[in-house]
Tab-separated table of C-alpha atoms in Angstrom:
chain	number	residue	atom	x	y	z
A	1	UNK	CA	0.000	0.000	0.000
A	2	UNK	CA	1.271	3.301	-1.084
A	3	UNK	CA	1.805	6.320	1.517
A	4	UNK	CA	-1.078	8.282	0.244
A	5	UNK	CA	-3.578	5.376	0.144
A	6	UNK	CA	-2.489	4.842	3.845
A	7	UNK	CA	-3.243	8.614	4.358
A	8	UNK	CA	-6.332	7.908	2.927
A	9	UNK	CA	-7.608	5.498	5.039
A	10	UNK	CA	-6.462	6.877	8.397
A	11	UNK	CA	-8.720	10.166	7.140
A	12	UNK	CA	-11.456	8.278	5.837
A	13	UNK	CA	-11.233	6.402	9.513
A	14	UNK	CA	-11.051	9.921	11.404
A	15	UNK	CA	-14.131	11.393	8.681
A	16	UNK	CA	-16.106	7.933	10.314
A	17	UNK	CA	-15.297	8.225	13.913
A	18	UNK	CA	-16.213	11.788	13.309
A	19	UNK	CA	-19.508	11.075	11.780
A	20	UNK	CA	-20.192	8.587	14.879
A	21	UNK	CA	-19.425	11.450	17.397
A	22	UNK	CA	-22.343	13.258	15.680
A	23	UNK	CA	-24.489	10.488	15.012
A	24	UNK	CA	-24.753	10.121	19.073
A	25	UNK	CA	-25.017	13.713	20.151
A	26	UNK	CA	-27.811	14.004	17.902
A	27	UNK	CA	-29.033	11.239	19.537
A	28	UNK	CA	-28.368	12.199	22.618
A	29	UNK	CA	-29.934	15.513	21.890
A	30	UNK	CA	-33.338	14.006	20.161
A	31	UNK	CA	-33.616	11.305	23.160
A	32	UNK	CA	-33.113	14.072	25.680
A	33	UNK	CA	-35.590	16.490	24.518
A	34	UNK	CA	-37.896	13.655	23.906
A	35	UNK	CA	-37.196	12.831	27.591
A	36	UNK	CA	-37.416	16.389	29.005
A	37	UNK	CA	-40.986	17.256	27.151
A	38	UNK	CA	-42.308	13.546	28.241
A	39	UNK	CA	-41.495	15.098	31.931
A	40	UNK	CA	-43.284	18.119	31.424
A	41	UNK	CA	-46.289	16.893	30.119
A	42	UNK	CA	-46.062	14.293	32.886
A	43	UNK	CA	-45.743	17.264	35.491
A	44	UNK	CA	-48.545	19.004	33.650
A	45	UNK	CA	-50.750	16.184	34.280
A	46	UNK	CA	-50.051	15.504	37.736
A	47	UNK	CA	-51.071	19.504	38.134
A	48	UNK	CA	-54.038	19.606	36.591
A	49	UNK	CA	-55.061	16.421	38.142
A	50	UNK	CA	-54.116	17.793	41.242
A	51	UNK	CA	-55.731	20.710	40.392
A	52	UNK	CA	-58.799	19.545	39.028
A	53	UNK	CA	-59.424	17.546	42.182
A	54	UNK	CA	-58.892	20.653	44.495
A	55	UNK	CA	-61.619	21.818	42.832
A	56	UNK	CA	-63.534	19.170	42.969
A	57	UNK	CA	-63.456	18.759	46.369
A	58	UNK	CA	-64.158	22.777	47.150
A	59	UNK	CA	-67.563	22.276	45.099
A	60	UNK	CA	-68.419	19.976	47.743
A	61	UNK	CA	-67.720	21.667	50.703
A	62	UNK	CA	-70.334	23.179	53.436
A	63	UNK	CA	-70.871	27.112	52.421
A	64	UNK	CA	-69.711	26.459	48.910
A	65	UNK	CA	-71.670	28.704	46.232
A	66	UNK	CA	-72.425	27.672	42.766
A	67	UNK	CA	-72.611	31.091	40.719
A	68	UNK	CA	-76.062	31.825	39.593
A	69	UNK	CA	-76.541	31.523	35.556
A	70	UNK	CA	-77.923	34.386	33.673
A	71	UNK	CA	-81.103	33.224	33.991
A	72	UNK	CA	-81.187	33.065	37.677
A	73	UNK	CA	-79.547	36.468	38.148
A	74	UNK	CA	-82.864	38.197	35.706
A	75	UNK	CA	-84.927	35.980	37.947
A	76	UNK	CA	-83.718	37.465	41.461
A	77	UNK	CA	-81.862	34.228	42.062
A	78	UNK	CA	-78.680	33.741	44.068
A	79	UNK	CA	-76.100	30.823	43.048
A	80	UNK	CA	-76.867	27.710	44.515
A	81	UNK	CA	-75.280	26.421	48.221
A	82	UNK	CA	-74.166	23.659	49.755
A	83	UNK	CA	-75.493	23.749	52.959
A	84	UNK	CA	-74.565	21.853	56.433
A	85	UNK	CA	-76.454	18.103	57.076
A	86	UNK	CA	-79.122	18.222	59.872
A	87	UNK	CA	-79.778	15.063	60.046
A	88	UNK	CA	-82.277	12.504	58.682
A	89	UNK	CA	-84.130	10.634	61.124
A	90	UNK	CA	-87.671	9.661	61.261
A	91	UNK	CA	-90.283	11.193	63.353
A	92	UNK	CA	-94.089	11.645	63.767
A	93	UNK	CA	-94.065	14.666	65.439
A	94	UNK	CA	-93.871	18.744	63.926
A	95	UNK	CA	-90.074	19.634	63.340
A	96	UNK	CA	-88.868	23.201	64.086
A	97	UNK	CA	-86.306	23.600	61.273
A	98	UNK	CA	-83.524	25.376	61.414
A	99	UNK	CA	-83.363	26.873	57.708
A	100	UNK	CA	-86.695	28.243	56.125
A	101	UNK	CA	-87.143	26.142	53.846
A	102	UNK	CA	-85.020	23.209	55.429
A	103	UNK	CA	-82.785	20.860	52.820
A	104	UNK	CA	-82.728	18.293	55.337
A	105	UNK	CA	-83.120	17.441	59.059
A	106	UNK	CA	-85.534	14.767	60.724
A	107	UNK	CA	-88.668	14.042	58.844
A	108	UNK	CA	-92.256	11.806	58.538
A	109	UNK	CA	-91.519	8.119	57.531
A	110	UNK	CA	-94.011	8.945	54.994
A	111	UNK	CA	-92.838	11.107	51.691
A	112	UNK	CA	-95.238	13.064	49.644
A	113	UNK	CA	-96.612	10.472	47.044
A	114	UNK	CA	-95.171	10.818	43.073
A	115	UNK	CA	-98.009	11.449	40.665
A	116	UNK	CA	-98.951	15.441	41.963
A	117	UNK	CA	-96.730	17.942	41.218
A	118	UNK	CA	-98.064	21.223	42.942
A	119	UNK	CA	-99.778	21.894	46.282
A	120	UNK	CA	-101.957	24.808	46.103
A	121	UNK	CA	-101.710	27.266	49.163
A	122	UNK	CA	-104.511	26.421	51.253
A	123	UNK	CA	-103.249	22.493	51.350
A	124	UNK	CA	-101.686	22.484	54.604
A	125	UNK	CA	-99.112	19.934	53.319
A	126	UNK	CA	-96.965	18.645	56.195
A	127	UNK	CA	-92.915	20.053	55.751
A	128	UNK	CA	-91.626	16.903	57.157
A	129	UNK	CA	-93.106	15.149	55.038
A	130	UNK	CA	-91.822	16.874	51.621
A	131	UNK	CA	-88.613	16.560	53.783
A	132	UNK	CA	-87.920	12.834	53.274
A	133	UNK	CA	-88.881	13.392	49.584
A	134	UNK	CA	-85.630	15.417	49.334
A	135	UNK	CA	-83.787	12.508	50.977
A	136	UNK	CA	-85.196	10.519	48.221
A	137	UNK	CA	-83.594	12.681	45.287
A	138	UNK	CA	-87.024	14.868	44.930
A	139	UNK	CA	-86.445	18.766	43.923
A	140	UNK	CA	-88.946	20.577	45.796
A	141	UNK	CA	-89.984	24.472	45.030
A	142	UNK	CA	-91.227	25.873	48.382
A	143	UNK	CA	-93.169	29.285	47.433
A	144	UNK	CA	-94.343	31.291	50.889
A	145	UNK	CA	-97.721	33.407	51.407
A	146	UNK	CA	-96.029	36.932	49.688
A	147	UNK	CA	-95.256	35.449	45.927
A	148	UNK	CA	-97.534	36.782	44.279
A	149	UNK	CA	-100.530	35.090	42.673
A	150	UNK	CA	-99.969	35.424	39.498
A	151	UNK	CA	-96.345	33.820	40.068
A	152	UNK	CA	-98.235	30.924	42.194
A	153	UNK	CA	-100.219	29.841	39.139
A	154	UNK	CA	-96.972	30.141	36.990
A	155	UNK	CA	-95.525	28.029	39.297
A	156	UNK	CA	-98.269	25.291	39.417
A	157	UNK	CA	-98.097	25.180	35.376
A	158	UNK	CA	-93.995	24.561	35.172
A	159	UNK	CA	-94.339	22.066	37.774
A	160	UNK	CA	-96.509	20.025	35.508
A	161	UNK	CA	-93.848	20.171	32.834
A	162	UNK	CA	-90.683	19.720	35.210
A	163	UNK	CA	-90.315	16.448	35.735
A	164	UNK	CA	-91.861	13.806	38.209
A	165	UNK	CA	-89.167	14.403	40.331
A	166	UNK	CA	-90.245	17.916	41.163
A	167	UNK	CA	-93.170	19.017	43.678
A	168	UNK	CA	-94.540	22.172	44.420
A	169	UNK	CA	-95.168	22.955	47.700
A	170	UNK	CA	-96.644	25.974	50.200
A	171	UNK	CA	-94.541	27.372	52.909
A	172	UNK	CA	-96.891	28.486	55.272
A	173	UNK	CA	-94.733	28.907	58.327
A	174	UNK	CA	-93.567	32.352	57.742
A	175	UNK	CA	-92.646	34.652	54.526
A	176	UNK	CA	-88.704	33.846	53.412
A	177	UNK	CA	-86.311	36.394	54.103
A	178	UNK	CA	-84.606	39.421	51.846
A	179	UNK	CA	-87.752	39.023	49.585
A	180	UNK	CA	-86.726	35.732	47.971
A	181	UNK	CA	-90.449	33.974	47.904
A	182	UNK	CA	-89.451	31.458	46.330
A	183	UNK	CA	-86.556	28.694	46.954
A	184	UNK	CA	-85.676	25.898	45.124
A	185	UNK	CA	-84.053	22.737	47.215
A	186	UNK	CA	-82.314	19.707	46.744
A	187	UNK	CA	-81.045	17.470	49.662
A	188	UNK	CA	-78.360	20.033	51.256
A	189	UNK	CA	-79.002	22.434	48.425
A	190	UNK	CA	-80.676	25.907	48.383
A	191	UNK	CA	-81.362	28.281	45.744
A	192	UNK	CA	-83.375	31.274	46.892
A	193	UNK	CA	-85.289	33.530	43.816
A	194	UNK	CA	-87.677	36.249	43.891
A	195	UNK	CA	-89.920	35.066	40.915
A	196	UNK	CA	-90.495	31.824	39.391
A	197	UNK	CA	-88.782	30.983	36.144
A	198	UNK	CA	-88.807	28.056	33.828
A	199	UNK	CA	-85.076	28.072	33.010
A	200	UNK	CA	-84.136	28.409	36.587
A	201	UNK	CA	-86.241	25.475	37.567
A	202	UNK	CA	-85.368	23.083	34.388
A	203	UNK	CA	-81.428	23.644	35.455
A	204	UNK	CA	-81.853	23.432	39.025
A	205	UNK	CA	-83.691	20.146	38.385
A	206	UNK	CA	-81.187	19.242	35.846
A	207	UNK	CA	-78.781	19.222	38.503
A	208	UNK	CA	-79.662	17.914	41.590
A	209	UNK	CA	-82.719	15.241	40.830
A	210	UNK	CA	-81.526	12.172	41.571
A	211	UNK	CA	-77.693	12.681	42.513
A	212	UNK	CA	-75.294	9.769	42.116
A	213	UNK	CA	-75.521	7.882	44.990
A	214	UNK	CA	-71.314	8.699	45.776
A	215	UNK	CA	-72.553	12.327	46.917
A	216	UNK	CA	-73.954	11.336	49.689
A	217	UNK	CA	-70.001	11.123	51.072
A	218	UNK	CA	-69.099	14.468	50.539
A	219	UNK	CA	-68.601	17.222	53.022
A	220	UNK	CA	-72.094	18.576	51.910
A	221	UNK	CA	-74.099	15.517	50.973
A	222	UNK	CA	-76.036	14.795	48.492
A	223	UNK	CA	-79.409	13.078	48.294
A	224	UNK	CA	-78.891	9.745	50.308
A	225	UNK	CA	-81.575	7.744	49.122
A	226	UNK	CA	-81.285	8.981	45.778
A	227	UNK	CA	-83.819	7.676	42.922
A	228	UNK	CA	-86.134	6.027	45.825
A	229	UNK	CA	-89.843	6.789	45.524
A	230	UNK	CA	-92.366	8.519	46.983
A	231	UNK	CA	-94.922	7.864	49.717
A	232	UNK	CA	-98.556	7.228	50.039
A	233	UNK	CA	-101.163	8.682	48.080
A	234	UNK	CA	-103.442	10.155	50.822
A	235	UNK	CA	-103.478	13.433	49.551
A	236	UNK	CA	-104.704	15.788	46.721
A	237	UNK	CA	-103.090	18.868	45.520
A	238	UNK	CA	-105.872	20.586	47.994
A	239	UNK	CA	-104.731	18.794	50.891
A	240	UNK	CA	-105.521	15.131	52.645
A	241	UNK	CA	-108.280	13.059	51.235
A	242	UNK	CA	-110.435	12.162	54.160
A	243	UNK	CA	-113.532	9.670	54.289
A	244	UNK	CA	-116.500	10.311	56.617
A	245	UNK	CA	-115.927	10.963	60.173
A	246	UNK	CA	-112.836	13.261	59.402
A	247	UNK	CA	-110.550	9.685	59.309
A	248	UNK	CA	-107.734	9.841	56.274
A	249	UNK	CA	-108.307	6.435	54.335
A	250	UNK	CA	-106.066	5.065	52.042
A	251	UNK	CA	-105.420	1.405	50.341
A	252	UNK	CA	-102.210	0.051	48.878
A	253	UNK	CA	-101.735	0.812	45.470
A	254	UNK	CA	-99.045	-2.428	43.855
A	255	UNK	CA	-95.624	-1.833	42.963
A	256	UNK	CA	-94.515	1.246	44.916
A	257	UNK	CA	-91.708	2.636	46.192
A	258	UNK	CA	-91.310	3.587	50.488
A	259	UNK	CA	-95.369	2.293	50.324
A	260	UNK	CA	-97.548	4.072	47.729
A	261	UNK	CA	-101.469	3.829	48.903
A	262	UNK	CA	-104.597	5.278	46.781
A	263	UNK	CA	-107.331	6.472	48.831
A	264	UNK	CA	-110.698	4.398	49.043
A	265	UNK	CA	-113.720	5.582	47.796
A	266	UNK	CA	-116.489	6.778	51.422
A	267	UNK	CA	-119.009	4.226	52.312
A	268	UNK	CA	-122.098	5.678	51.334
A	269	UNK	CA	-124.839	6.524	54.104
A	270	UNK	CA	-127.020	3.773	54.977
């Protein structure tokens, strides 16, 4: 081999070593910034799961306020809150409530029965009663003594469009405070308007009928006995059906939920 072929090869062998050198720091380089943005994004999704579950959690905290939607806010509606448990045991007797309207505390064994929609004022409808319907995943739209009339018999008409999870019912223990007649509530969930509106209702029903059964863990619970029906059907929209003598009658009706009844027809007079 002559001296300039073995020149040759040593510089073709340097020109190849060379070319390796490059061939790994661009390797390096490619793998590296692969590896860095892979750590980022990984980083980015630990923080927005973090994140996301931070807020999460706050939504389900006592005192927490869901901002009120455009419709609520033409409607004289504040956001929705999660308000504090008060219990849910059973009792016969008259509850004094703390909240007016409650969203849940101790209550009749016996919900309002599915099937009526709206109470009208003079029914005398038992609180405790629609009480236990909220445990059951019911939306119930208290309206007090100062809404207005005409709003009453707007009322009465949306809650035959709203769902049979949604019941209309008179507040007759006293008039609701900062002029907010009527209040929309869920199990642990209060939104307080001054006049009735269909969009207001539709979402607030939308949202809180028949909860998944996990929020009845949180902080704030949801309804616990979500999707369960209602009670027995011994009253009318205009209050209990009673047979002669004053007694409330009532026969089972097959198939219902907590214990769904129809009322019997009065033995004539002899």
């Amino acid at each position: 081999m002559g001296k300039k072929s073995a020149e040759r090869n040593v510089r073709l062998e340097q020109l190849r070593r060379e070319q390796k050198r490059k061939e790994r720091r661009r390797a390096l380089l490619i793998y590296g910034t692969s590896g860095f943005v892979v750590v980022v994004l990984l980083i980015g999704i630990i923080i927005y799961s973090v994140a996301d579950t931070h807020s999460k959690n706050k939504t389900r905290e006592v005192g927490y306020t869901a901002a009120a939607s455009s419709a609520a806010t033409a409607a004289g509606c504040t956001g929705t809150v999660n308000d504090a448990s008060q219990g849910s045991s059973h009792v016969s007797t008259t509850v004094s409530y703390k909240a007016s309207p409650p969203t849940s505390g101790s209550h009749n064994p016996d919900p309002l029965p599915d099937g009526i929609s709206f109470y009208n004022p003079a029914s005398g409808i038992p609180v405790e009663r629609a009480v236990h319907n909220l445990e059951h995943g019911f939306i119930v739209g208290w309206y007090d003594k100062s809404l207005p009339a005409a709003q009453v018999e707007k009322l009465r008409s949306l809650a035959a469009n709203a769902g049979p999870r949604f019941i209309g019912v008179p507040w007759t223990r006293s008039a609701f405070p900062d002029g907010k007649h009527f209040v929309l509530t869920a199990w642990d969930r209060t939104q307080r308007c001054t006049t009735v509106s269909a969009d207001v209702v539709k979402d607030f029903v939308a949202k809180h009928a028949n909860p998944d059964p996990t929020g009845a863990t949180w902080d704030s619970p949801t309804a616990p006995e979500s999707g369960a029906q209602g009670g027995t059907l011994d009253v009318s929209a205009d209050g209990p059906l009673t047979a002669q003598g004053g007694a409330t009658t009532a026969t089972p009706t097959p198939g219902a939920g907590t214990m769904s009844l129809a009322p019997t027809s009065p033995t004539p007079a002899p």
